PDB file of C-alpha atoms in Angstrom:
ATOM      1  CA  TYR A   1     -31.474  23.665  22.796  1.00  0.00           C
ATOM      2  CA  ALA A   2     -31.970  23.240  19.040  1.00  0.00           C
ATOM      3  CA  GLN A   3     -30.895  26.850  18.514  1.00  0.00           C
ATOM      4  CA  ARG A   4     -27.755  26.336  20.605  1.00  0.00           C
ATOM      5  CA  VAL A   5     -26.863  23.232  18.616  1.00  0.00           C
ATOM      6  CA  GLN A   6     -27.384  25.109  15.362  1.00  0.00           C
ATOM      7  CA  GLN A   7     -25.165  27.992  16.468  1.00  0.00           C
ATOM      8  CA  ALA A   8     -22.446  25.835  18.051  1.00  0.00           C
ATOM      9  CA  HIS A   9     -18.995  26.151  16.517  1.00  0.00           C
ATOM     10  CA  TYR A  10     -15.737  24.275  17.001  1.00  0.00           C
ATOM     11  CA  ARG A  11     -12.300  25.803  16.836  1.00  0.00           C
ATOM     12  CA  SER A  12      -9.558  23.141  16.653  1.00  0.00           C
ATOM     13  CA  TYR A  13      -6.334  23.926  18.462  1.00  0.00           C
ATOM     14  CA  VAL A  14      -5.043  20.357  18.395  1.00  0.00           C
ATOM     15  CA  GLY A  15      -4.423  20.497  14.649  1.00  0.00           C
ATOM     16  CA  SER A  16      -2.357  23.694  14.918  1.00  0.00           C
ATOM     17  CA  ILE A  17      -0.307  22.345  17.843  1.00  0.00           C
ATOM     18  CA  THR A  18       0.319  19.056  16.011  1.00  0.00           C
ATOM     19  CA  ASN A  19       1.413  20.847  12.837  1.00  0.00           C
ATOM     20  CA  LEU A  20       3.791  22.974  14.907  1.00  0.00           C
ATOM     21  CA  TYR A  21       5.521  19.937  16.425  1.00  0.00           C
ATOM     22  CA  VAL A  22       5.716  18.170  13.055  1.00  0.00           C
ATOM     23  CA  GLY A  23       7.199  21.306  11.494  1.00  0.00           C
ATOM     24  CA  TRP A  24       9.855  21.531  14.197  1.00  0.00           C
ATOM     25  CA  LEU A  25      10.905  17.893  13.853  1.00  0.00           C
ATOM     26  CA  PHE A  26      11.072  17.952  10.039  1.00  0.00           C
ATOM     27  CA  ALA A  27      12.505  21.449   9.657  1.00  0.00           C
ATOM     28  CA  SER A  28      15.823  19.983   8.455  1.00  0.00           C
ATOM     29  CA  ALA A  29      16.315  17.584   5.555  1.00  0.00           C
ATOM     30  CA  PHE A  30      15.549  13.908   6.167  1.00  0.00           C
ATOM     31  CA  SER A  31      18.498  11.633   5.357  1.00  0.00           C
ATOM     32  CA  ILE A  32      19.277   7.913   5.400  1.00  0.00           C
ATOM     33  CA  LYS A  33      22.447   6.676   7.082  1.00  0.00           C
ATOM     34  CA  PRO A  34      22.805   2.888   6.823  1.00  0.00           C
ATOM     35  CA  TYR A  35      24.928   1.064   9.389  1.00  0.00           C
ATOM     36  CA  LYS A  36      26.256  -2.460   9.563  1.00  0.00           C
ATOM     37  CA  ARG A  37      23.789  -4.698  11.350  1.00  0.00           C
ATOM     38  CA  GLY A  38      24.278  -4.682  15.113  1.00  0.00           C
ATOM     39  CA  THR A  39      26.992  -1.995  15.054  1.00  0.00           C
ATOM     40  CA  THR A  40      27.409   1.788  14.859  1.00  0.00           C
ATOM     41  CA  GLU A  41      29.816   1.487  11.937  1.00  0.00           C
ATOM     42  CA  PRO A  42      28.416   3.310   8.897  1.00  0.00           C
ATOM     43  CA  ILE A  43      28.348   1.707   5.464  1.00  0.00           C
ATOM     44  CA  THR A  44      30.375   3.801   3.032  1.00  0.00           C
ATOM     45  CA  ASP A  45      29.546   1.952  -0.181  1.00  0.00           C
ATOM     46  CA  VAL A  46      25.824   2.748  -0.210  1.00  0.00           C
ATOM     47  CA  SER A  47      23.567   1.352  -2.917  1.00  0.00           C
ATOM     48  CA  LYS A  48      22.002   3.865  -5.312  1.00  0.00           C
ATOM     49  CA  PHE A  49      18.653   2.460  -4.234  1.00  0.00           C
ATOM     50  CA  TYR A  50      18.675   4.526  -1.048  1.00  0.00           C
ATOM     51  CA  GLY A  51      18.900   7.754  -2.990  1.00  0.00           C
ATOM     52  CA  VAL A  52      15.929   6.741  -5.129  1.00  0.00           C
ATOM     53  CA  PHE A  53      14.060   5.458  -2.078  1.00  0.00           C
ATOM     54  CA  GLN A  54      14.494   8.763  -0.296  1.00  0.00           C
ATOM     55  CA  GLU A  55      12.747  10.536  -3.175  1.00  0.00           C
ATOM     56  CA  ASP A  56      10.010   7.966  -3.771  1.00  0.00           C
ATOM     57  CA  VAL A  57       8.825   5.364  -1.255  1.00  0.00           C
ATOM     58  CA  GLY A  58       5.779   4.586  -3.391  1.00  0.00           C
ATOM     59  CA  ASN A  59       3.038   6.569  -5.127  1.00  0.00           C
ATOM     60  CA  GLU A  60       5.581   9.326  -5.852  1.00  0.00           C
ATOM     61  CA  THR A  61       5.840  10.173  -2.146  1.00  0.00           C
ATOM     62  CA  GLN A  62       9.089  11.367  -0.605  1.00  0.00           C
ATOM     63  CA  LEU A  63      10.374   9.575   2.496  1.00  0.00           C
ATOM     64  CA  SER A  64      10.247  12.796   4.521  1.00  0.00           C
ATOM     65  CA  SER A  65       6.587  13.392   3.559  1.00  0.00           C
ATOM     66  CA  PHE A  66       5.662   9.798   4.395  1.00  0.00           C
ATOM     67  CA  MET A  67       7.306   9.979   7.821  1.00  0.00           C
ATOM     68  CA  GLN A  68       5.748  13.373   8.521  1.00  0.00           C
ATOM     69  CA  GLU A  69       2.290  11.870   8.158  1.00  0.00           C
ATOM     70  CA  ARG A  70       3.191   8.882  10.343  1.00  0.00           C
ATOM     71  CA  PHE A  71       4.544  11.182  13.059  1.00  0.00           C
ATOM     72  CA  ARG A  72       1.458  13.391  12.785  1.00  0.00           C
ATOM     73  CA  GLU A  73      -0.744  10.312  13.221  1.00  0.00           C
ATOM     74  CA  CYS A  74       1.355   9.195  16.172  1.00  0.00           C
ATOM     75  CA  LEU A  75       0.984  12.570  17.915  1.00  0.00           C
ATOM     76  CA  THR A  76      -2.770  12.360  17.440  1.00  0.00           C
ATOM     77  CA  THR A  77      -3.530   8.719  18.283  1.00  0.00           C
ATOM     78  CA  GLY A  78      -0.355   7.551  20.033  1.00  0.00           C
ATOM     79  CA  GLU A  79       0.704   5.064  17.369  1.00  0.00           C
ATOM     80  CA  ALA A  80       1.329   4.611  13.655  1.00  0.00           C
ATOM     81  CA  ALA A  81       2.208   1.603  11.525  1.00  0.00           C
ATOM     82  CA  TRP A  82       3.354   0.815   8.015  1.00  0.00           C
ATOM     83  CA  ILE A  83       4.491  -2.151   5.993  1.00  0.00           C
ATOM     84  CA  ILE A  84       7.504  -2.595   3.730  1.00  0.00           C
ATOM     85  CA  GLU A  85       6.733  -4.367   0.474  1.00  0.00           C
ATOM     86  CA  LEU A  86       8.921  -5.816  -2.266  1.00  0.00           C
ATOM     87  CA  PRO A  87       7.887  -6.557  -5.861  1.00  0.00           C
ATOM     88  CA  SER A  88       6.814 -10.131  -6.548  1.00  0.00           C
ATOM     89  CA  ASN A  89       9.415 -12.315  -8.221  1.00  0.00           C
ATOM     90  CA  GLU A  90       6.526 -14.040 -10.057  1.00  0.00           C
ATOM     91  CA  ASN A  91       7.903 -17.409  -8.921  1.00  0.00           C
ATOM     92  CA  ARG A  92      11.062 -16.806 -10.954  1.00  0.00           C
ATOM     93  CA  ILE A  93      14.091 -16.781  -8.670  1.00  0.00           C
ATOM     94  CA  PRO A  94      16.836 -14.535 -10.133  1.00  0.00           C
ATOM     95  CA  GLU A  95      19.956 -16.412 -11.135  1.00  0.00           C
ATOM     96  CA  SER A  96      22.333 -13.539 -10.397  1.00  0.00           C
ATOM     97  CA  GLU A  97      22.583 -10.235  -8.578  1.00  0.00           C
ATOM     98  CA  ALA A  98      22.570  -8.450 -11.930  1.00  0.00           C
ATOM     99  CA  GLU A  99      19.223 -10.044 -12.833  1.00  0.00           C
ATOM    100  CA  TYR A 100      17.910  -9.193  -9.366  1.00  0.00           C
ATOM    101  CA  GLU A 101      18.724  -5.521  -9.857  1.00  0.00           C
ATOM    102  CA  ALA A 102      17.562  -5.457 -13.487  1.00  0.00           C
ATOM    103  CA  ARG A 103      14.128  -6.753 -12.489  1.00  0.00           C
ATOM    104  CA  GLY A 104      13.929  -4.263  -9.616  1.00  0.00           C
ATOM    105  CA  LEU A 105      13.191  -6.977  -7.090  1.00  0.00           C
ATOM    106  CA  GLY A 106      14.895  -4.974  -4.348  1.00  0.00           C
ATOM    107  CA  ASN A 107      12.885  -1.792  -4.918  1.00  0.00           C
ATOM    108  CA  ALA A 108      11.078  -1.665  -1.605  1.00  0.00           C
ATOM    109  CA  SER A 109       8.079   0.586  -1.038  1.00  0.00           C
ATOM    110  CA  LEU A 110       6.234   1.749   2.068  1.00  0.00           C
ATOM    111  CA  LYS A 111       2.497   1.434   2.647  1.00  0.00           C
ATOM    112  CA  ALA A 112       0.763   3.120   5.563  1.00  0.00           C
ATOM    113  CA  LEU A 113      -1.510   1.023   7.727  1.00  0.00           C
ATOM    114  CA  ASP A 114      -4.567   2.351   9.474  1.00  0.00           C
ATOM    115  CA  ARG A 115      -4.425   1.787  13.205  1.00  0.00           C
ATOM    116  CA  THR A 116      -7.381  -0.608  12.864  1.00  0.00           C
ATOM    117  CA  GLU A 117      -5.673  -2.626  10.101  1.00  0.00           C
ATOM    118  CA  LEU A 118      -2.835  -3.823  12.348  1.00  0.00           C
ATOM    119  CA  PHE A 119      -5.129  -6.380  13.935  1.00  0.00           C
ATOM    120  CA  ASP A 120      -2.730  -8.259  16.230  1.00  0.00           C
ATOM    121  CA  TRP A 121       0.977  -8.961  16.742  1.00  0.00           C
ATOM    122  CA  HIS A 122       3.517 -10.502  19.088  1.00  0.00           C
ATOM    123  CA  GLU A 123       7.003  -9.317  20.053  1.00  0.00           C
ATOM    124  CA  ASP A 124       9.969 -11.234  21.400  1.00  0.00           C
ATOM    125  CA  ASP A 125      11.963 -10.276  24.497  1.00  0.00           C
ATOM    126  CA  ARG A 126      13.935  -7.678  22.499  1.00  0.00           C
ATOM    127  CA  GLY A 127      10.842  -5.977  21.157  1.00  0.00           C
ATOM    128  CA  ALA A 128      11.146  -7.381  17.617  1.00  0.00           C
ATOM    129  CA  LEU A 129       8.002  -8.634  15.954  1.00  0.00           C
ATOM    130  CA  GLU A 130       7.687 -12.397  15.711  1.00  0.00           C
ATOM    131  CA  TRP A 131       4.493 -12.117  13.678  1.00  0.00           C
ATOM    132  CA  ALA A 132       1.902  -9.506  12.754  1.00  0.00           C
ATOM    133  CA  MET A 133      -1.659  -9.812  11.449  1.00  0.00           C
ATOM    134  CA  VAL A 134      -2.961  -7.183   9.020  1.00  0.00           C
ATOM    135  CA  HIS A 135      -6.708  -7.082   8.373  1.00  0.00           C
ATOM    136  CA  THR A 136      -8.419  -5.147   5.576  1.00  0.00           C
ATOM    137  CA  CYS A 137     -12.068  -4.923   4.585  1.00  0.00           C
ATOM    138  CA  CYS A 138     -13.489  -3.472   1.391  1.00  0.00           C
ATOM    139  CA  GLN A 139     -16.776  -3.320  -0.462  1.00  0.00           C
ATOM    140  CA  ALA A 140     -15.502  -2.863  -3.981  1.00  0.00           C
ATOM    141  CA  ARG A 141     -17.480  -1.824  -7.016  1.00  0.00           C
ATOM    142  CA  THR A 142     -15.576  -3.200 -10.005  1.00  0.00           C
ATOM    143  CA  SER A 143     -17.776  -1.446 -12.577  1.00  0.00           C
ATOM    144  CA  TRP A 144     -20.150   1.519 -12.640  1.00  0.00           C
ATOM    145  CA  SER A 145     -22.880  -0.822 -13.841  1.00  0.00           C
ATOM    146  CA  LYS A 146     -22.506  -3.121 -10.829  1.00  0.00           C
ATOM    147  CA  ALA A 147     -23.641  -2.718  -7.251  1.00  0.00           C
ATOM    148  CA  ARG A 148     -21.485  -2.957  -4.166  1.00  0.00           C
ATOM    149  CA  ASP A 149     -22.950  -6.340  -3.356  1.00  0.00           C
ATOM    150  CA  GLU A 150     -19.829  -8.088  -2.070  1.00  0.00           C
ATOM    151  CA  ILE A 151     -17.683  -7.536   0.992  1.00  0.00           C
ATOM    152  CA  VAL A 152     -14.137  -8.901   1.015  1.00  0.00           C
ATOM    153  CA  GLU A 153     -12.195  -9.291   4.256  1.00  0.00           C
ATOM    154  CA  THR A 154      -8.534 -10.227   4.028  1.00  0.00           C
ATOM    155  CA  TRP A 155      -6.152 -11.311   6.776  1.00  0.00           C
ATOM    156  CA  ARG A 156      -2.416 -11.397   6.084  1.00  0.00           C
ATOM    157  CA  ILE A 157      -0.211 -12.961   8.738  1.00  0.00           C
ATOM    158  CA  TYR A 158       3.421 -11.916   8.375  1.00  0.00           C
ATOM    159  CA  GLU A 159       6.126 -14.098   9.881  1.00  0.00           C
ATOM    160  CA  ARG A 160       9.874 -13.592   9.679  1.00  0.00           C
ATOM    161  CA  GLU A 161      10.068 -14.964   6.121  1.00  0.00           C
ATOM    162  CA  LEU A 162       6.545 -15.959   5.059  1.00  0.00           C
ATOM    163  CA  VAL A 163       3.145 -14.346   4.686  1.00  0.00           C
ATOM    164  CA  HIS A 164      -0.097 -16.326   4.980  1.00  0.00           C
ATOM    165  CA  THR A 165      -3.235 -14.936   3.308  1.00  0.00           C
ATOM    166  CA  PHE A 166      -6.804 -15.716   4.331  1.00  0.00           C
ATOM    167  CA  GLN A 167      -9.875 -14.212   2.681  1.00  0.00           C
ATOM    168  CA  LEU A 168     -13.602 -14.208   3.328  1.00  0.00           C
ATOM    169  CA  THR A 169     -16.245 -12.990   0.845  1.00  0.00           C
ATOM    170  CA  TYR A 170     -19.922 -12.497   1.650  1.00  0.00           C
ATOM    171  CA  PRO A 171     -22.944 -10.298   0.755  1.00  0.00           C
ATOM    172  CA  PRO A 172     -23.552  -7.138   2.849  1.00  0.00           C
ATOM    173  CA  GLY A 173     -25.234  -7.936   6.149  1.00  0.00           C
ATOM    174  CA  LYS A 174     -24.560 -11.663   5.895  1.00  0.00           C
ATOM    175  CA  ARG A 175     -21.224 -12.056   7.659  1.00  0.00           C
ATOM    176  CA  PRO A 176     -21.008 -15.439   9.422  1.00  0.00           C
ATOM    177  CA  THR A 177     -22.250 -15.135  13.005  1.00  0.00           C
ATOM    178  CA  ASP A 178     -20.527 -18.220  14.386  1.00  0.00           C
ATOM    179  CA  PRO A 179     -17.377 -16.941  16.180  1.00  0.00           C
ATOM    180  CA  LYS A 180     -15.531 -20.123  15.133  1.00  0.00           C
ATOM    181  CA  PHE A 181     -16.267 -19.861  11.400  1.00  0.00           C
ATOM    182  CA  ASP A 182     -13.462 -20.909   9.057  1.00  0.00           C
ATOM    183  CA  VAL A 183     -11.721 -18.393   6.802  1.00  0.00           C
ATOM    184  CA  PRO A 184     -10.313 -19.985   3.607  1.00  0.00           C
ATOM    185  CA  GLN A 185      -6.601 -19.673   2.992  1.00  0.00           C
ATOM    186  CA  ILE A 186      -5.608 -18.217  -0.378  1.00  0.00           C
ATOM    187  CA  GLY A 187      -2.811 -20.205  -1.977  1.00  0.00           C
ATOM    188  CA  GLU A 188       0.318 -21.379  -0.236  1.00  0.00           C
ATOM    189  CA  PRO A 189       2.385 -19.242   2.161  1.00  0.00           C
ATOM    190  CA  ALA A 190       4.587 -16.900   0.134  1.00  0.00           C
ATOM    191  CA  ARG A 191       7.984 -15.396   0.848  1.00  0.00           C
ATOM    192  CA  HIS A 192       7.822 -11.649   1.375  1.00  0.00           C
ATOM    193  CA  GLY A 193      11.535 -11.196   0.661  1.00  0.00           C
ATOM    194  CA  PHE A 194      12.798 -10.214   4.109  1.00  0.00           C
ATOM    195  CA  LYS A 195      14.400 -11.991   7.049  1.00  0.00           C
ATOM    196  CA  ARG A 196      12.193 -10.198   9.562  1.00  0.00           C
ATOM    197  CA  VAL A 197       8.541  -9.211   9.856  1.00  0.00           C
ATOM    198  CA  PRO A 198       8.183  -6.293   7.391  1.00  0.00           C
ATOM    199  CA  VAL A 199       5.798  -4.328   9.607  1.00  0.00           C
ATOM    200  CA  MET A 200       7.001  -1.220  11.433  1.00  0.00           C
ATOM    201  CA  ARG A 201       5.369   0.410  14.453  1.00  0.00           C
ATOM    202  CA  LEU A 202       5.913   3.890  15.843  1.00  0.00           C
ATOM    203  CA  THR A 203       4.505   4.531  19.308  1.00  0.00           C
ATOM    204  CA  LEU A 204       4.567   7.397  21.783  1.00  0.00           C
ATOM    205  CA  PRO A 205       4.019   7.346  25.549  1.00  0.00           C
ATOM    206  CA  LYS A 206       0.575   8.565  26.546  1.00  0.00           C
ATOM    207  CA  THR A 207       2.089  11.687  28.110  1.00  0.00           C
ATOM    208  CA  LEU A 208       3.537  12.726  24.728  1.00  0.00           C
ATOM    209  CA  CYS A 209       0.388  12.064  22.712  1.00  0.00           C
ATOM    210  CA  ILE A 210      -1.113  15.486  22.017  1.00  0.00           C
ATOM    211  CA  GLY A 211      -4.479  14.087  21.032  1.00  0.00           C
ATOM    212  CA  THR A 212      -4.880  12.349  24.393  1.00  0.00           C
ATOM    213  CA  GLU A 213      -3.388  15.066  26.593  1.00  0.00           C
ATOM    214  CA  VAL A 214      -5.276  17.988  25.041  1.00  0.00           C
ATOM    215  CA  PHE A 215      -8.661  16.274  24.579  1.00  0.00           C
ATOM    216  CA  ASP A 216     -10.172  17.250  27.948  1.00  0.00           C
ATOM    217  CA  THR A 217      -8.909  20.827  27.687  1.00  0.00           C
ATOM    218  CA  GLN A 218     -10.183  21.160  24.120  1.00  0.00           C
ATOM    219  CA  LEU A 219     -13.596  19.808  25.125  1.00  0.00           C
ATOM    220  CA  ALA A 220     -13.822  22.200  28.092  1.00  0.00           C
ATOM    221  CA  HIS A 221     -12.876  25.122  25.861  1.00  0.00           C
ATOM    222  CA  PHE A 222     -15.492  24.092  23.289  1.00  0.00           C
ATOM    223  CA  ARG A 223     -18.226  24.081  25.921  1.00  0.00           C
ATOM    224  CA  GLU A 224     -17.131  27.345  27.516  1.00  0.00           C
ATOM    225  CA  ASP A 225     -16.674  29.160  24.196  1.00  0.00           C
ATOM    226  CA  ASN A 226     -20.117  28.154  22.953  1.00  0.00           C
ATOM    227  CA  ALA A 227     -21.761  28.960  26.288  1.00  0.00           C
ATOM    228  CA  LEU A 228     -20.277  32.474  26.236  1.00  0.00           C
ATOM    229  CA  SER A 229     -21.338  32.944  22.617  1.00  0.00           C
ATOM    230  CA  TRP A 230     -24.892  31.921  23.514  1.00  0.00           C
ATOM    231  CA  LEU A 231     -25.000  34.318  26.485  1.00  0.00           C
ATOM    232  CA  ARG A 232     -23.766  37.186  24.315  1.00  0.00           C
ATOM    233  CA  SER A 233     -26.416  36.444  21.686  1.00  0.00           C
ATOM    234  CA  GLU A 234     -29.107  36.314  24.384  1.00  0.00           C
ATOM    235  CA  GLU A 235     -27.918  39.625  25.846  1.00  0.00           C
ATOM    236  CA  HIS A 236     -27.954  41.188  22.384  1.00  0.00           C
ATOM    237  CA  THR A 237     -31.495  39.909  21.785  1.00  0.00           C
ATOM    238  CA  SER A 238     -32.662  41.310  25.115  1.00  0.00           C
ATOM    239  CA  GLU A 239     -31.123  44.698  24.320  1.00  0.00           C
ATOM    240  CA  LEU A 240     -32.921  44.831  20.987  1.00  0.00           C
ATOM    241  CA  GLN A 241     -36.226  43.919  22.586  1.00  0.00           C
ATOM    242  CA  SER A 242     -35.776  46.605  25.241  1.00  0.00           C
ATOM    243  CA  HIS A 243     -34.910  49.159  22.590  1.00  0.00           C
ATOM    244  CA  HIS A 244     -38.087  48.411  20.621  1.00  0.00           C
ATOM    245  CA  VAL A 245     -40.192  48.555  23.787  1.00  0.00           C
TER     246      VAL A 245
END
């Protein structure tokens, strides 16, 4: 058994199939076409922001590249999520549209969320998010001379206009065990700059999720391929032993 485990090999077909579908979908250029809210009438006088946004949605990443990765994740796990963020106004409300643009307060950016980070949410009857809870956990090391001796868990609850932040800090292995423990709120609720929950979700039906549909077949192929390889190696060993005899 130990020899079979050592010789086992895995050939992934799911990755190649996923890349093929992603390549097909994004074979043509990705473009933004804004429409008036609630209508199919296009907006002709488009802000220059959309051109910049298409080339850089954050961290020097093009919109097409960002969406490719979200679609790839969706094909694999069945869902993907991201959040839209605006720069902080630093508690200084702009007095004019010119100041708003000069300070870049409308320069939105996209940040991918791990499927485990979108902790909970609720939708209204039309499918729009009423609120969403994003949870992150990190064990930061602020300096090379320090140990990772502090775990920080953060919960951000996004409503249609406000975001509430709660944070819990504790040493490794000493997370509160009481299920009703209190998590301190950090500051007052802040405006995130939108009139809707700035969290986006992309989901696929289970029948279209490659990762789910191909899993059983891939596992069966893995077992069969390795079993055949082991039988061939055993036959080769037997032939060599017979030859020496």
